[in-house]
Coordinates of N, CA, C and O in Angstrom, one line a residue:
M1 N -2.1 11.1 -6.6 CA -2.6 12.1 -7.6 C -1.4 13.1 -7.7 O -0.9 13.5 -6.7
H2 N -1.2 13.5 -8.8 CA -0.1 14.6 -9.1 C -0.8 15.7 -9.8 O -1.4 15.5 -10.8
R3 N -0.6 16.9 -9.3 CA -1.1 18.1 -9.9 C 0.1 19.0 -10.1 O 0.9 19.2 -9.2
F4 N 0.2 19.7 -11.2 CA 1.3 20.7 -11.4 C 0.7 21.8 -12.2 O -0.2 21.7 -13.0
D5 N 1.3 23.0 -11.9 CA 0.9 24.2 -12.5 C 2.0 24.8 -13.4 O 3.2 24.4 -13.2
F6 N 1.7 25.7 -14.3 CA 2.6 26.3 -15.1 C 2.3 27.8 -15.2 O 1.2 28.2 -15.4
R7 N 3.4 28.6 -15.2 CA 3.2 30.1 -15.3 C 4.1 30.6 -16.4 O 5.3 30.3 -16.4
W8 N 3.5 31.4 -17.3 CA 4.3 32.1 -18.3 C 4.1 33.6 -18.1 O 3.0 34.0 -17.8
A9 N 5.3 34.3 -18.1 CA 5.2 35.7 -17.9 C 6.2 36.4 -18.9 O 7.3 35.8 -19.2
H10 N 5.8 37.5 -19.4 CA 6.7 38.2 -20.4 C 6.5 39.7 -20.1 O 5.4 40.2 -20.0
D11 N 7.7 40.4 -20.0 CA 7.7 41.8 -19.8 C 7.9 42.6 -21.1 O 8.7 42.1 -22.0
F12 N 7.2 43.7 -21.2 CA 7.3 44.5 -22.4 C 7.7 45.9 -21.9 O 7.1 46.4 -20.9
N13 N 8.8 46.5 -22.5 CA 9.2 47.8 -22.2 C 8.6 48.8 -23.3 O 8.8 48.6 -24.5
L14 N 7.9 49.8 -22.8 CA 7.2 50.7 -23.8 C 7.7 52.1 -23.5 O 7.8 52.5 -22.3
R15 N 8.1 52.8 -24.5 CA 8.6 54.2 -24.4 C 7.4 55.1 -24.9 O 7.0 55.0 -26.0
V16 N 7.0 55.9 -24.0 CA 6.0 56.9 -24.3 C 6.6 58.3 -24.1 O 6.8 58.7 -22.9
G17 N 7.0 59.0 -25.2 CA 7.7 60.2 -25.0 C 9.1 59.9 -24.5 O 9.9 59.1 -25.0
K18 N 9.5 60.5 -23.4 CA 10.8 60.3 -22.8 C 10.7 59.3 -21.6 O 11.7 59.0 -20.9
T19 N 9.5 58.8 -21.3 CA 9.3 57.9 -20.2 C 9.2 56.5 -20.6 O 8.5 56.1 -21.6
M20 N 9.9 55.6 -19.8 CA 9.8 54.2 -20.1 C 8.7 53.6 -19.2 O 8.6 53.9 -18.0
H21 N 7.9 52.8 -19.8 CA 6.8 52.1 -19.0 C 7.1 50.6 -19.2 O 7.7 50.1 -20.1
K22 N 6.6 49.9 -18.2 CA 6.8 48.4 -18.2 C 5.5 47.7 -18.0 O 4.7 48.1 -17.1
L23 N 5.2 46.8 -18.9 CA 3.9 46.0 -18.9 C 4.3 44.5 -18.8 O 5.2 44.1 -19.6
Q24 N 3.6 43.8 -18.0 CA 3.8 42.4 -17.9 C 2.6 41.6 -18.2 O 1.5 41.9 -17.6
L25 N 2.6 40.6 -19.1 CA 1.5 39.7 -19.4 C 1.8 38.4 -18.8 O 3.0 37.9 -18.9
T26 N 0.8 37.8 -18.2 CA 1.0 36.4 -17.5 C -0.1 35.5 -17.9 O -1.2 35.9 -18.2
A27 N 0.2 34.2 -18.0 CA -0.8 33.2 -18.1 C -0.4 32.1 -17.1 O 0.7 31.5 -17.1
D28 N -1.4 31.8 -16.2 CA -1.2 30.8 -15.2 C -2.1 29.6 -15.5 O -3.3 29.8 -15.6
F29 N -1.5 28.4 -15.7 CA -2.3 27.2 -16.0 C -2.3 26.4 -14.7 O -1.2 26.0 -14.2
M30 N -3.4 26.2 -14.1 CA -3.5 25.4 -12.9 C -4.0 24.0 -13.3 O -4.9 23.9 -14.1
N31 N -3.3 23.0 -12.8 CA -3.6 21.6 -13.1 C -3.4 21.4 -14.6 O -4.3 20.8 -15.2
I32 N -2.3 21.8 -15.1 CA -2.1 21.7 -16.6 C -2.1 20.3 -17.1 O -2.4 20.0 -18.3
G33 N -1.8 19.3 -16.3 CA -1.8 17.9 -16.8 C -3.2 17.5 -17.2 O -3.3 16.7 -18.2
N34 N -4.2 18.0 -16.6 CA -5.6 17.7 -16.9 C -6.0 18.3 -18.3 O -6.9 17.8 -18.9
L35 N -5.3 19.3 -18.7 CA -5.5 19.8 -20.1 C -5.1 18.8 -21.1 O -5.8 18.7 -22.2
F36 N -4.1 18.0 -20.9 CA -3.6 17.0 -21.8 C -4.3 15.7 -21.7 O -4.4 15.0 -22.7
N37 N -4.7 15.3 -20.5 CA -5.4 14.0 -20.3 C -6.4 14.2 -19.2 O -6.1 14.6 -18.1
S38 N -7.6 13.8 -19.5 CA -8.7 14.1 -18.5 C -8.6 13.3 -17.3 O -9.3 13.6 -16.3
K39 N -7.8 12.2 -17.2 CA -7.6 11.4 -16.0 C -6.5 11.9 -15.2 O -6.3 11.5 -14.0
W40 N -5.6 12.8 -15.7 CA -4.5 13.3 -14.9 C -5.0 14.5 -14.0 O -5.8 15.3 -14.3
G41 N -4.4 14.5 -12.8 CA -4.7 15.6 -11.8 C -6.1 15.5 -11.3 O -6.6 16.5 -10.7
V42 N -6.8 14.4 -11.3 CA -8.1 14.2 -10.8 C -8.1 13.3 -9.6 O -7.5 12.2 -9.7
E43 N -8.7 13.7 -8.5 CA -8.7 12.9 -7.2 C -9.6 11.7 -7.4 O -10.6 11.8 -8.2
K44 N -9.2 10.7 -6.7 CA -10.1 9.5 -6.7 C -10.6 9.3 -5.3 O -10.0 9.7 -4.4
N45 N -11.9 8.8 -5.3 CA -12.5 8.6 -3.9 C -13.0 7.1 -3.9 O -13.2 6.5 -4.9
M46 N -13.1 6.7 -2.6 CA -13.5 5.3 -2.4 C -15.0 5.2 -1.9 O -15.3 4.3 -1.2
S47 N -15.8 6.2 -2.2 CA -17.2 6.2 -1.7 C -18.0 5.1 -2.2 O -18.9 4.6 -1.5
E48 N -17.7 4.6 -3.4 CA -18.5 3.4 -3.9 C -18.3 2.1 -3.2 O -19.1 1.3 -3.2
C49 N -17.2 2.0 -2.5 CA -16.9 0.8 -1.7 C -16.9 1.1 -0.2 O -16.1 0.5 0.5
N50 N -17.7 2.0 0.3 CA -17.8 2.4 1.7 C -16.5 2.8 2.2 O -16.1 2.5 3.3
N51 N -15.8 3.6 1.5 CA -14.5 4.2 1.8 C -13.4 3.1 2.3 O -12.6 3.4 3.1
G52 N -13.5 2.0 1.6 CA -12.5 1.0 1.9 C -12.9 0.0 3.0 O -12.2 -1.0 3.2
A53 N -13.9 0.3 3.8 CA -14.3 -0.6 4.8 C -15.3 -1.6 4.3 O -16.5 -1.4 4.2
I54 N -14.8 -2.7 3.8 CA -15.7 -3.7 3.1 C -16.2 -4.7 4.0 O -17.1 -5.5 3.7
L55 N -15.7 -4.8 5.3 CA -16.2 -5.8 6.2 C -16.8 -5.1 7.4 O -16.4 -4.1 7.9
Y56 N -17.9 -5.8 7.9 CA -18.6 -5.3 9.2 C -18.5 -6.5 10.2 O -18.5 -7.6 9.8
V57 N -18.4 -6.1 11.4 CA -18.5 -7.1 12.5 C -19.9 -7.2 12.9 O -20.5 -6.3 13.4
D58 N -20.6 -8.4 12.6 CA -22.0 -8.6 12.9 C -22.2 -8.9 14.4 O -23.0 -8.3 15.0
K59 N -21.4 -9.8 14.9 CA -21.5 -10.1 16.3 C -20.2 -10.8 16.7 O -19.3 -11.1 15.9
I60 N -20.1 -10.8 18.0 CA -18.9 -11.5 18.6 C -19.5 -12.5 19.6 O -20.2 -12.1 20.6
E61 N -19.2 -13.8 19.4 CA -19.6 -14.8 20.3 C -18.4 -15.6 20.8 O -17.6 -16.1 20.1
N62 N -18.3 -15.6 22.1 CA -17.2 -16.3 22.8 C -15.8 -15.8 22.3 O -14.9 -16.6 22.1
G63 N -15.7 -14.5 22.0 CA -14.5 -13.9 21.6 C -14.2 -14.1 20.1 O -13.1 -13.7 19.7
T64 N -15.1 -14.7 19.4 CA -14.9 -14.9 18.0 C -15.8 -13.9 17.2 O -17.0 -14.0 17.3
P65 N -15.1 -13.1 16.4 CA -16.0 -12.1 15.6 C -16.5 -12.8 14.3 O -15.9 -13.6 13.7
Y66 N -17.7 -12.4 14.0 CA -18.4 -12.9 12.8 C -18.5 -11.7 11.8 O -19.1 -10.7 12.2
F67 N -18.0 -11.8 10.6 CA -18.0 -10.7 9.7 C -19.0 -10.9 8.6 O -19.4 -12.0 8.3
S68 N -19.5 -9.8 8.0 CA -20.2 -9.8 6.8 C -19.7 -8.7 5.9 O -19.0 -7.8 6.3
M69 N -19.9 -8.9 4.6 CA -19.3 -8.0 3.6 C -20.3 -6.8 3.4 O -21.5 -7.0 3.4
F70 N -19.7 -5.6 3.2 CA -20.5 -4.5 2.9 C -21.3 -4.7 1.6 O -20.8 -5.2 0.6
R71 N -22.6 -4.3 1.6 CA -23.4 -4.4 0.5 C -24.2 -3.1 0.3 O -24.6 -2.5 1.3
S72 N -24.4 -2.7 -0.9 CA -25.2 -1.5 -1.2 C -26.1 -1.8 -2.4 O -25.9 -2.8 -3.1
K73 N -27.0 -0.9 -2.6 CA -27.9 -1.1 -3.8 C -27.2 -0.8 -5.1 O -26.5 0.2 -5.2
N74 N -27.4 -1.7 -6.0 CA -26.8 -1.5 -7.3 C -27.8 -0.8 -8.2 O -28.8 -0.3 -7.8
A75 N -27.5 -0.7 -9.5 CA -28.3 0.0 -10.5 C -29.7 -0.6 -10.6 O -30.7 0.1 -10.8
E76 N -29.8 -1.9 -10.4 CA -31.1 -2.6 -10.5 C -31.9 -2.5 -9.1 O -33.0 -3.0 -9.0
G77 N -31.3 -1.9 -8.1 CA -32.0 -1.8 -6.8 C -31.8 -3.0 -5.9 O -32.3 -3.1 -4.8
E78 N -30.9 -3.9 -6.3 CA -30.7 -5.1 -5.5 C -29.4 -4.9 -4.6 O -28.6 -4.1 -5.0
M79 N -29.4 -5.5 -3.5 CA -28.2 -5.4 -2.6 C -27.1 -6.3 -3.2 O -27.3 -7.4 -3.4
A80 N -25.9 -5.6 -3.4 CA -24.8 -6.4 -3.9 C -23.5 -5.8 -3.4 O -23.5 -4.7 -2.9
A81 N -22.5 -6.6 -3.4 CA -21.1 -6.2 -3.0 C -20.6 -5.2 -4.0 O -21.0 -5.2 -5.2
P82 N -19.7 -4.3 -3.5 CA -19.1 -3.3 -4.4 C -18.3 -4.0 -5.6 O -17.7 -5.0 -5.4
T83 N -18.4 -3.4 -6.7 CA -17.7 -3.9 -7.9 C -16.5 -3.0 -8.3 O -15.7 -3.4 -9.1
K84 N -16.5 -1.8 -7.7 CA -15.4 -0.9 -8.0 C -14.7 -0.5 -6.7 O -15.4 -0.4 -5.7
T85 N -13.4 -0.3 -6.8 CA -12.7 0.1 -5.6 C -12.7 1.6 -5.5 O -12.9 2.1 -4.4
W86 N -12.7 2.4 -6.6 CA -12.7 3.8 -6.5 C -13.4 4.4 -7.7 O -13.6 3.7 -8.7
S87 N -13.7 5.7 -7.6 CA -14.2 6.4 -8.8 C -13.5 7.8 -8.8 O -12.9 8.2 -7.8
F88 N -13.6 8.4 -10.0 CA -13.0 9.8 -10.1 C -13.9 10.8 -9.4 O -15.1 10.7 -9.5
N89 N -13.3 11.7 -8.7 CA -14.0 12.8 -8.1 C -14.2 13.9 -9.2 O -13.3 14.7 -9.4
R90 N -15.3 14.0 -9.8 CA -15.6 14.9 -10.9 C -16.3 16.1 -10.4 O -17.4 16.1 -10.1
N91 N -15.5 17.2 -10.4 CA -16.1 18.5 -10.1 C -15.2 19.6 -10.7 O -14.1 19.3 -11.2
Y92 N -15.6 20.8 -10.7 CA -14.9 21.9 -11.4 C -13.5 22.1 -10.8 O -12.6 22.6 -11.5
S93 N -13.3 21.9 -9.5 CA -12.0 22.1 -8.9 C -10.9 21.2 -9.4 O -9.8 21.4 -9.2
Q94 N -11.3 20.1 -10.0 CA -10.4 19.1 -10.5 C -10.0 19.3 -12.0 O -9.2 18.7 -12.5
C95 N -10.7 20.3 -12.7 CA -10.4 20.6 -14.1 C -9.2 21.5 -14.2 O -8.9 22.2 -13.2
W96 N -8.6 21.6 -15.4 CA -7.6 22.6 -15.6 C -8.2 24.0 -15.6 O -9.4 24.1 -16.0
Q97 N -7.4 25.0 -15.3 CA -7.9 26.3 -15.2 C -6.8 27.3 -15.8 O -5.6 27.0 -15.7
L98 N -7.3 28.3 -16.4 CA -6.3 29.3 -17.0 C -6.7 30.7 -16.5 O -7.9 31.1 -16.4
Q99 N -5.7 31.4 -16.0 CA -5.8 32.7 -15.5 C -4.9 33.6 -16.3 O -3.7 33.4 -16.3
I100 N -5.4 34.7 -16.8 CA -4.6 35.6 -17.6 C -4.5 36.9 -16.8 O -5.5 37.4 -16.3
G101 N -3.3 37.5 -16.8 CA -3.1 38.7 -16.0 C -2.3 39.8 -16.8 O -1.5 39.4 -17.7
V102 N -2.5 41.0 -16.5 CA -1.8 42.1 -17.1 C -1.4 43.0 -15.9 O -2.2 43.3 -15.0
K103 N -0.1 43.3 -15.8 CA 0.4 44.1 -14.7 C 1.2 45.3 -15.3 O 2.0 45.2 -16.2
Y104 N 0.9 46.5 -14.8 CA 1.5 47.7 -15.2 C 2.4 48.2 -14.1 O 2.0 48.4 -12.9
Y105 N 3.7 48.4 -14.3 CA 4.6 48.9 -13.3 C 4.7 50.5 -13.4 O 5.1 51.0 -14.5
F106 N 4.4 51.1 -12.4 CA 4.5 52.6 -12.3 C 6.0 53.0 -12.1 O 6.7 52.3 -11.3
N107 N 6.4 54.1 -12.6 CA 7.7 54.6 -12.4 C 7.8 55.3 -11.1 O 7.1 55.9 -10.6

């Protein structure tokens, strides 16, 4: 997963009477790639396939392990093997965010 941020800042010099004032406007884009494509910058998780552990050791007889495949309930309620390796982790922390700021510099 790749996430990248972008910051834009611009300074304004303002003269009020004989005094110079400085004002800075900023815009911070967090996870800006997700703004352009909803699949970018989003974590993937393996919870649908038991976090990648698809085999279980059922028993060991005479030093030989016997395995079975992980099964979970599907949409119909039947026990079935996983059909997906991963899914997207969809929550607000994975979305792009914008923060706007104003800064005043005192003389």
